[in-house]
PDB file of C-alpha atoms in Angstrom:
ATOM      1  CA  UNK A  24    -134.261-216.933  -7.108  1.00 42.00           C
ATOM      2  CA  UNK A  25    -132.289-213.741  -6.956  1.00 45.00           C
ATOM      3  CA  UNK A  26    -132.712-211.180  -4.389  1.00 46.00           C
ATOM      4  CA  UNK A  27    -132.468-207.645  -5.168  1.00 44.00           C
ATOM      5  CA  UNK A  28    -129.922-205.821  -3.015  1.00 44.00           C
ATOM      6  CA  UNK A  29    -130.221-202.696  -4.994  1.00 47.00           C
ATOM      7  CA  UNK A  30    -131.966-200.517  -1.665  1.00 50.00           C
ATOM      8  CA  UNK A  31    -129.370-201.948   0.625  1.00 47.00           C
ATOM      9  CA  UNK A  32    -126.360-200.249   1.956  1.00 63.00           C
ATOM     10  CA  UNK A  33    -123.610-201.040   4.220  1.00 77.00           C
ATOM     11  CA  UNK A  34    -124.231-197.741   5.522  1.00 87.00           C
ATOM     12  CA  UNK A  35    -126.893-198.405   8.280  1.00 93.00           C
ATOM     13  CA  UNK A  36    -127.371-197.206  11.185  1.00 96.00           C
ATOM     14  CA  UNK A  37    -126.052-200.245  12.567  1.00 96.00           C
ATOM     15  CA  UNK A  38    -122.722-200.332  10.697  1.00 95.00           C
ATOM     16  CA  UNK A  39    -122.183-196.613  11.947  1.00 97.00           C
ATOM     17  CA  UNK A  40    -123.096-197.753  15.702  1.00 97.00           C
ATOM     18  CA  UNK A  41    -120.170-200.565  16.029  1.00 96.00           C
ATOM     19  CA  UNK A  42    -117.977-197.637  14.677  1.00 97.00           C
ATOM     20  CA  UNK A  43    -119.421-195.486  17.990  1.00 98.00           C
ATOM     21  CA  UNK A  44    -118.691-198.907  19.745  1.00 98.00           C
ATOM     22  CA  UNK A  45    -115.148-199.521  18.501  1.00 98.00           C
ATOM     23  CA  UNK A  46    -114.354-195.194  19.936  1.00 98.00           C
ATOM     24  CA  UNK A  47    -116.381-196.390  23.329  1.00 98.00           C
ATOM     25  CA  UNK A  48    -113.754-199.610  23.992  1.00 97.00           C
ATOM     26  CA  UNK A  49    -110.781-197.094  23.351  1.00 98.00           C
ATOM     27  CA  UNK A  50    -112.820-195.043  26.255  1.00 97.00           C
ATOM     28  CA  UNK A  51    -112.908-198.478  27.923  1.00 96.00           C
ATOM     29  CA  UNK A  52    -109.170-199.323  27.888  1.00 96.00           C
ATOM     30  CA  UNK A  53    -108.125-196.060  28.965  1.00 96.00           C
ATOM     31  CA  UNK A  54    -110.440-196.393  32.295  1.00 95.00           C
ATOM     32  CA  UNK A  55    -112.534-193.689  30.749  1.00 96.00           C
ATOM     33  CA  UNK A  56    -116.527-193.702  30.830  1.00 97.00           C
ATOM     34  CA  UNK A  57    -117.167-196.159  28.172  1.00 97.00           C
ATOM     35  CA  UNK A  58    -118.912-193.422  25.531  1.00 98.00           C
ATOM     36  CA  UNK A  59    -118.036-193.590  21.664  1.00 98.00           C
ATOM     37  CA  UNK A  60    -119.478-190.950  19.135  1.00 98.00           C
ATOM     38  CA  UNK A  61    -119.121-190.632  15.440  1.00 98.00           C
ATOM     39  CA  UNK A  62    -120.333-187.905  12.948  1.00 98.00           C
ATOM     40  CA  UNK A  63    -121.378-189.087   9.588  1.00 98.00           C
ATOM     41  CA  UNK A  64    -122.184-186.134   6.452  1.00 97.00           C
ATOM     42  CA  UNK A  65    -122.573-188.142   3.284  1.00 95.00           C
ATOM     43  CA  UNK A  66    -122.382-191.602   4.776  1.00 95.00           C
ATOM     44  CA  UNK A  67    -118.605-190.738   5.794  1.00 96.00           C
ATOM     45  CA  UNK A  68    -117.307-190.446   9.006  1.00 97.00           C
ATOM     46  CA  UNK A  69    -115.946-186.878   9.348  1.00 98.00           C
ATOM     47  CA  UNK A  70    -115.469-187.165  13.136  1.00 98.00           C
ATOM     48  CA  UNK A  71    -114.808-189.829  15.799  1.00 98.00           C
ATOM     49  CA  UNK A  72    -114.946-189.195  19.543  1.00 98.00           C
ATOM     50  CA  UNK A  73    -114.640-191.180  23.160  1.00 98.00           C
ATOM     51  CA  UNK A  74    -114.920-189.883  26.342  1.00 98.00           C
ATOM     52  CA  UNK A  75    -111.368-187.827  27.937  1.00 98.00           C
ATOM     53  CA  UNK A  76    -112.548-186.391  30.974  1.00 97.00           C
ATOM     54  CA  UNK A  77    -110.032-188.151  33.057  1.00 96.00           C
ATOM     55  CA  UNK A  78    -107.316-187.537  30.228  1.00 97.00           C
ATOM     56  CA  UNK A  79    -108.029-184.113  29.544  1.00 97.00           C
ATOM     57  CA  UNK A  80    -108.803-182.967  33.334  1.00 98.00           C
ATOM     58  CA  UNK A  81    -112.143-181.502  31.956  1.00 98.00           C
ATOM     59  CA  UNK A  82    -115.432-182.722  32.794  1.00 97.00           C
ATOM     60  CA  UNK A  83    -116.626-181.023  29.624  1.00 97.00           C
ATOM     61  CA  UNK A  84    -114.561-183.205  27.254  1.00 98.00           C
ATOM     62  CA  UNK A  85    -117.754-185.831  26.522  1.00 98.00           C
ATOM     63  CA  UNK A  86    -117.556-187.896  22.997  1.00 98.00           C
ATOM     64  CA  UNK A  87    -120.185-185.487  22.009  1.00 98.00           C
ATOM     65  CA  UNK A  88    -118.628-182.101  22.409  1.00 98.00           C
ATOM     66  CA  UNK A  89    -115.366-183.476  21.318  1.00 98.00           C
ATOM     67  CA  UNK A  90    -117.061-184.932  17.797  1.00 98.00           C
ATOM     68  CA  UNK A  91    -119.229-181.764  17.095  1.00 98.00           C
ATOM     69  CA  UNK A  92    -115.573-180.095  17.465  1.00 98.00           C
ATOM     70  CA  UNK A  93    -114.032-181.611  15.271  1.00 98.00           C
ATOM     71  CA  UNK A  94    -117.044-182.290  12.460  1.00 98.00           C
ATOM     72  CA  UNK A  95    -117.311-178.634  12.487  1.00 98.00           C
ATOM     73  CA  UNK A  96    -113.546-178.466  12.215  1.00 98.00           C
ATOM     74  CA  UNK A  97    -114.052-180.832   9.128  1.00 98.00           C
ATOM     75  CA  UNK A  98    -116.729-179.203   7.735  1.00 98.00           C
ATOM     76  CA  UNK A  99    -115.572-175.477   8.392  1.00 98.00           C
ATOM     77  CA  UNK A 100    -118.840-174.793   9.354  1.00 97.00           C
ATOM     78  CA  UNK A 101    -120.497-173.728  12.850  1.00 96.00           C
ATOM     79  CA  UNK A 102    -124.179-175.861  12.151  1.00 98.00           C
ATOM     80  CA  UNK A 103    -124.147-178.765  11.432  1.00 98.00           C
ATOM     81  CA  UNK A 104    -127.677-180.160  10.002  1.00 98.00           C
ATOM     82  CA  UNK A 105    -127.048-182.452   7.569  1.00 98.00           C
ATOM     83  CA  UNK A 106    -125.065-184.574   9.667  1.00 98.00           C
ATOM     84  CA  UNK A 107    -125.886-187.729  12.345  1.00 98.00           C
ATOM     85  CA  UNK A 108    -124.419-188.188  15.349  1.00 98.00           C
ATOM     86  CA  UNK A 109    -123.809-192.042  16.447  1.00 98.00           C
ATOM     87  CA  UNK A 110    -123.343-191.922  20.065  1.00 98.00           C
ATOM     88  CA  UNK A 111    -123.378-195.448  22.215  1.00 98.00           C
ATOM     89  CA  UNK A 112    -124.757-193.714  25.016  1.00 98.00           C
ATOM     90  CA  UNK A 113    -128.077-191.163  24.863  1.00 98.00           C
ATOM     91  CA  UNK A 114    -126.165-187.986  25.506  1.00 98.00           C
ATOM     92  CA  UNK A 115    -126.344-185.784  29.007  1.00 98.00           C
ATOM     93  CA  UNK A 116    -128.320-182.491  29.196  1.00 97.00           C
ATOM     94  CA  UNK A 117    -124.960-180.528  28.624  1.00 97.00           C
ATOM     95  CA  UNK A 118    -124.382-182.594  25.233  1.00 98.00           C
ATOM     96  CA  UNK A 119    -128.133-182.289  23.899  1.00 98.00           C
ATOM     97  CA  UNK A 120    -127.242-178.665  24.386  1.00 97.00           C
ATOM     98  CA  UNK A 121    -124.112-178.281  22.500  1.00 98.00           C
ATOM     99  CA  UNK A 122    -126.318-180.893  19.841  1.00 98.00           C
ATOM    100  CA  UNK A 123    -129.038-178.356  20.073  1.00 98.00           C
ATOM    101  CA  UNK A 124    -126.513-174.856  19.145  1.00 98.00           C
ATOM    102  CA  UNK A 125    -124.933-177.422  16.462  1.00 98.00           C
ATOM    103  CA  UNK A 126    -128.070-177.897  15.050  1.00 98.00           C
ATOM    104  CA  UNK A 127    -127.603-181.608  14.180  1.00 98.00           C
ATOM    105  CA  UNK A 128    -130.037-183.070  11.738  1.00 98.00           C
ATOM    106  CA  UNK A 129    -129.951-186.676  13.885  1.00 98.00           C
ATOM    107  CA  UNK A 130    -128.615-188.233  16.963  1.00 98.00           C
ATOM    108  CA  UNK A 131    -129.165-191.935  17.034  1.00 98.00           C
ATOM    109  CA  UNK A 132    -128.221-193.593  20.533  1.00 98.00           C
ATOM    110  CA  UNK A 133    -127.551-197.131  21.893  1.00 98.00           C
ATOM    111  CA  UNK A 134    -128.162-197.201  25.317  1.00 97.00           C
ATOM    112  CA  UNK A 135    -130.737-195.285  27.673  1.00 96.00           C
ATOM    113  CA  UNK A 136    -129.324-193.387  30.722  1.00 95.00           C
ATOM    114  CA  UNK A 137    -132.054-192.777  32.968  1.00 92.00           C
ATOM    115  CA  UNK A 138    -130.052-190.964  35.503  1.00 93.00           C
ATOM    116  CA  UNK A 139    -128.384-188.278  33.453  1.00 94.00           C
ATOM    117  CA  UNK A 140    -130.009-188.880  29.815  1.00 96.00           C
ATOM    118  CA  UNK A 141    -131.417-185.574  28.321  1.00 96.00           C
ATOM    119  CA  UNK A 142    -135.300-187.640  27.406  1.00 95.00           C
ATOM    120  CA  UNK A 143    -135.637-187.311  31.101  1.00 93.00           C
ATOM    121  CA  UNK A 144    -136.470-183.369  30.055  1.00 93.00           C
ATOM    122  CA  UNK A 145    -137.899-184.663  26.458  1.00 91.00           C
ATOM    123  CA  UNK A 146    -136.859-184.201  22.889  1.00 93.00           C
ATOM    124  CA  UNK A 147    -137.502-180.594  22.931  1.00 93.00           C
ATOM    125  CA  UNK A 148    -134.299-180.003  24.802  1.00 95.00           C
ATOM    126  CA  UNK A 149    -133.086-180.824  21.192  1.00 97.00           C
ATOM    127  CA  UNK A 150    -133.019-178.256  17.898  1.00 97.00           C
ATOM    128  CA  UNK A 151    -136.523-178.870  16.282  1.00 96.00           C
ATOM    129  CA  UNK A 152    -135.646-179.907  13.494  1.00 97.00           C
ATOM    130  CA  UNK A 153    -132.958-183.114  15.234  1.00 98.00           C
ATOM    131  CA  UNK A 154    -134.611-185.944  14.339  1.00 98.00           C
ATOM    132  CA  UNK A 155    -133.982-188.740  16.867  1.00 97.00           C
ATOM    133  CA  UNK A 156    -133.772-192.284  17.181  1.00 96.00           C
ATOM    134  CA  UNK A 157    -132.810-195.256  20.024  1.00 96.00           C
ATOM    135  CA  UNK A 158    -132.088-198.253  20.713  1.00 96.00           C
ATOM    136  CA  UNK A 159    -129.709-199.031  18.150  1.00 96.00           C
ATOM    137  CA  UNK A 160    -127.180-201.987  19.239  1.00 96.00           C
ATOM    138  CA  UNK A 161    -128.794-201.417  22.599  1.00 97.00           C
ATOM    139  CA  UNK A 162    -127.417-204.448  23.988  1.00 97.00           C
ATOM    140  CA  UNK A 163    -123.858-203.750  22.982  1.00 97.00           C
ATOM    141  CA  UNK A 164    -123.960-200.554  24.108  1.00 97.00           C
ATOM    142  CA  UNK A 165    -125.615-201.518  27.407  1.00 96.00           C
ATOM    143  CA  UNK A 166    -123.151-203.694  28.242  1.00 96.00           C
ATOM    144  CA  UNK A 167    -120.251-201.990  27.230  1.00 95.00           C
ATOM    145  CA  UNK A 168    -120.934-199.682  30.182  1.00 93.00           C
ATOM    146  CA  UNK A 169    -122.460-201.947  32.719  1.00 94.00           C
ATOM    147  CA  UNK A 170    -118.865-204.108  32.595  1.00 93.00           C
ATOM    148  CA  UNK A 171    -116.913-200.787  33.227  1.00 94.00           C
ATOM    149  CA  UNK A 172    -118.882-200.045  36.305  1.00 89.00           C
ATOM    150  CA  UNK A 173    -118.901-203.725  37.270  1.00 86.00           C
ATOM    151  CA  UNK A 174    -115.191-203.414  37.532  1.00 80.00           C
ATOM    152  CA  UNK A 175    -115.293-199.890  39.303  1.00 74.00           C
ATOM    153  CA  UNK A 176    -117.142-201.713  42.171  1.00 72.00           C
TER     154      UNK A 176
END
């Protein structure tokens, strides 16, 4: 019996996730907060992003602000709605602001942070039009970050 494959892609959100996942362990090994990011236009990657505040001396420099940066860079383009951000860790109010002035068509996140997460203030803190989905490689993603803290204490 053959199975038709046709619909499939490689490119799910899944497959883009471990690439936000492989960005978070370079966060990891540089004793960074373990956040990965990755912009995709097209089903490419046109940006990749970890956390550097501790390299960088700049509590701004999130995996976020540094991937809209550069996909805009990419793209030569200030918006950027057509794109998805991949980020392992639902992003902090500051980020869902810079997402919200980029005008992002998606963010899909790993894990929850319900200390600093921007759905504590709800989805509207996003443009209208950002679609949004969770939960993707949640486990991964969760653990990723509970190790580094695990070894912080």
């Amino acid at each position: 019996m053959a199975i038709d494959v046709s619909g499939l892609s490689i490119f799910s959100d899944d497959h883009f996730m471990k690439q936000a996942l492989k960005e978070a362990q370079k966060a990891f090994e540089s004793d960074e907060v373990p956040v990965g990011a990755i912009i995709v236009a097209n089903n490419q990657i046109i940006a990749r992003a970890h956390n550097q505040t501790q390299l960088l001396h700049d509590v701004t420099a999130h995996a976020e602000i540094i991937a809209i940066t550069s996909a805009t860079n990419f793209l030569n383009a200030k918006y950027l709605p057509d794109c998805t951000l991949y980020v392992t860790v639902e992003p902090c109010v500051m980020c869902a602001g810079a997402l919200f002035w980029s005008q992002i068509g998606r963010v899909v996140y790993g894990a929850d942070d319900e200390k600093r997460g921007f759905m504590r203030f709800g989805k509207e803190i996003l443009h209208p039009k950002t679609k949004v989905e969770y939960g993707v490689l949640h486990k991964e993603c969760s653990e990723l970050m509970t190790n580094f803290f695990k070894e912080k204490r």
